[in-house]
mmCIF file of C-alpha atoms in Angstrom:
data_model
loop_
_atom_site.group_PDB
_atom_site.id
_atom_site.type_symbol
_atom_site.label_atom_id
_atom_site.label_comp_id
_atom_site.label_asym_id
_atom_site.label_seq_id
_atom_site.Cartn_x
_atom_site.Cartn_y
_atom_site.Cartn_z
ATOM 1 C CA UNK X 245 -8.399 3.388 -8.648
ATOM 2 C CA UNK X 246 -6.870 6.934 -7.551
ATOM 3 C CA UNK X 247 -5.302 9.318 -8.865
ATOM 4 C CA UNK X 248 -3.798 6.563 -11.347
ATOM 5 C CA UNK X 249 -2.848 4.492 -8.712
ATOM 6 C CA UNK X 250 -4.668 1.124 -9.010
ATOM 7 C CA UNK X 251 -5.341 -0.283 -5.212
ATOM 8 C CA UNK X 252 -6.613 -3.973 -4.052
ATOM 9 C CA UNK X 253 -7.614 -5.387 -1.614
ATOM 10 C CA UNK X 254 -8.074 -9.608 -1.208
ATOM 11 C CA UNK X 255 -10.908 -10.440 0.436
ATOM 12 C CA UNK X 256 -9.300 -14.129 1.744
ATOM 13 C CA UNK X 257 -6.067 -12.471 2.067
ATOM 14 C CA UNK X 258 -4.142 -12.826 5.766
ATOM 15 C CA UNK X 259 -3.980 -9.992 8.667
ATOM 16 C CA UNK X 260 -3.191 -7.642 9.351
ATOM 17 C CA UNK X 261 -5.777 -5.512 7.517
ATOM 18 C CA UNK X 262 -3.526 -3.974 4.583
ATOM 19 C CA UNK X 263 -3.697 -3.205 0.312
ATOM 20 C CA UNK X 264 -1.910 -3.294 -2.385
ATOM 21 C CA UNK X 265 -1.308 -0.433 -4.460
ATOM 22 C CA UNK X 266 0.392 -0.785 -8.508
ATOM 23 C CA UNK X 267 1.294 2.479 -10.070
ATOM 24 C CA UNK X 268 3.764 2.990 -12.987
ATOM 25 C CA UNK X 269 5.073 -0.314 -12.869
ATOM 26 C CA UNK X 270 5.642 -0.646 -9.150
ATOM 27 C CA UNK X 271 3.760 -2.319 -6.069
ATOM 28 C CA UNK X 272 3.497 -1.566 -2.799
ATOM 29 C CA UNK X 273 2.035 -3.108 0.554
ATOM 30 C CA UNK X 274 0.415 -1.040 2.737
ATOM 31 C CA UNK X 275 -0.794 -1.876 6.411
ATOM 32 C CA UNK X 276 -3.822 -0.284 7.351
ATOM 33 C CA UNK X 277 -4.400 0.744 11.670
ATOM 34 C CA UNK X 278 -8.511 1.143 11.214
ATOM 35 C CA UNK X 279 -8.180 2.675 15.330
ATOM 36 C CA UNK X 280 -5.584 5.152 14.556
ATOM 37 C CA UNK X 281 -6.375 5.760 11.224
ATOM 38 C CA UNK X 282 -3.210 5.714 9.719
ATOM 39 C CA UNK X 283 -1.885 3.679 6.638
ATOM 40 C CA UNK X 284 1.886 2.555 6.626
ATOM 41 C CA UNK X 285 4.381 0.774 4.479
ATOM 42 C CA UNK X 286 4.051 -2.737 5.542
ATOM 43 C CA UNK X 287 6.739 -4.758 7.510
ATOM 44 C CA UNK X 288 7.086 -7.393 5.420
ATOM 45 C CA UNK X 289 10.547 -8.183 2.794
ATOM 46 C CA UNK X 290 8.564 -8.054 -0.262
ATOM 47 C CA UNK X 291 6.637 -4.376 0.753
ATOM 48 C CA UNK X 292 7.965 -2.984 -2.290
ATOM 49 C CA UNK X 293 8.389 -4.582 -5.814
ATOM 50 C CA UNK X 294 10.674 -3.793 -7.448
ATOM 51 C CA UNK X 295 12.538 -3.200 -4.422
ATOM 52 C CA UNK X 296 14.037 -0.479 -5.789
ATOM 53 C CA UNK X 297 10.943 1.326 -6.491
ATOM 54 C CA UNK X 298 10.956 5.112 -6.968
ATOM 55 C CA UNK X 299 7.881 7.404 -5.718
ATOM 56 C CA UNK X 300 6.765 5.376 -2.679
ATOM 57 C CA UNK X 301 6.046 8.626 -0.454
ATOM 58 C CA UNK X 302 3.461 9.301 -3.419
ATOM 59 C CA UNK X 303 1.511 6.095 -3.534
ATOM 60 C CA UNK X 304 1.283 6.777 0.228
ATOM 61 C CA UNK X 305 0.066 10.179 0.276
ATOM 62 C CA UNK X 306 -2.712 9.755 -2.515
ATOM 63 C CA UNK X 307 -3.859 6.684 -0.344
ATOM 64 C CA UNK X 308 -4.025 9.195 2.785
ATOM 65 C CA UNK X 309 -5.955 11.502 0.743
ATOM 66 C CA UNK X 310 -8.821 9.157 -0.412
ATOM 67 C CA UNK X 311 -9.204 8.951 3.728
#
């Protein structure tokens, strides 16, 4: 948990290397680059549930910030 927002990662899950982050209702997927150390929404359909999710850029920054 940071900053309220509640991130997981699944050990068995499948690559690429990415978490899942639940805040106020919402979850996103995010796709983590280890070599350029930079986190980004995932391309995937289902990256963001509710797909009309509000305060994405958030979830993203606070996850850039625990870096």
């Amino acid at each position: 948990m940071f900053d309220g927002v509640q991130f997981a990662a699944y050990t068995d899950d499948h690559p690429p290397p990415h978490v899942h982050g639940f805040y106020a209702g919402m979850e996103v997927i995010l796709e983590l680059s280890f070599a350029e150390k930079k986190v980004r929404l995932a391309d995937r359909k289902d990256r963001v549930r509710p797909p009309n999710a509000k305060r994405l850029d958030e979830i993203i920054a606070l996850w850039e910030a625990a870096q």
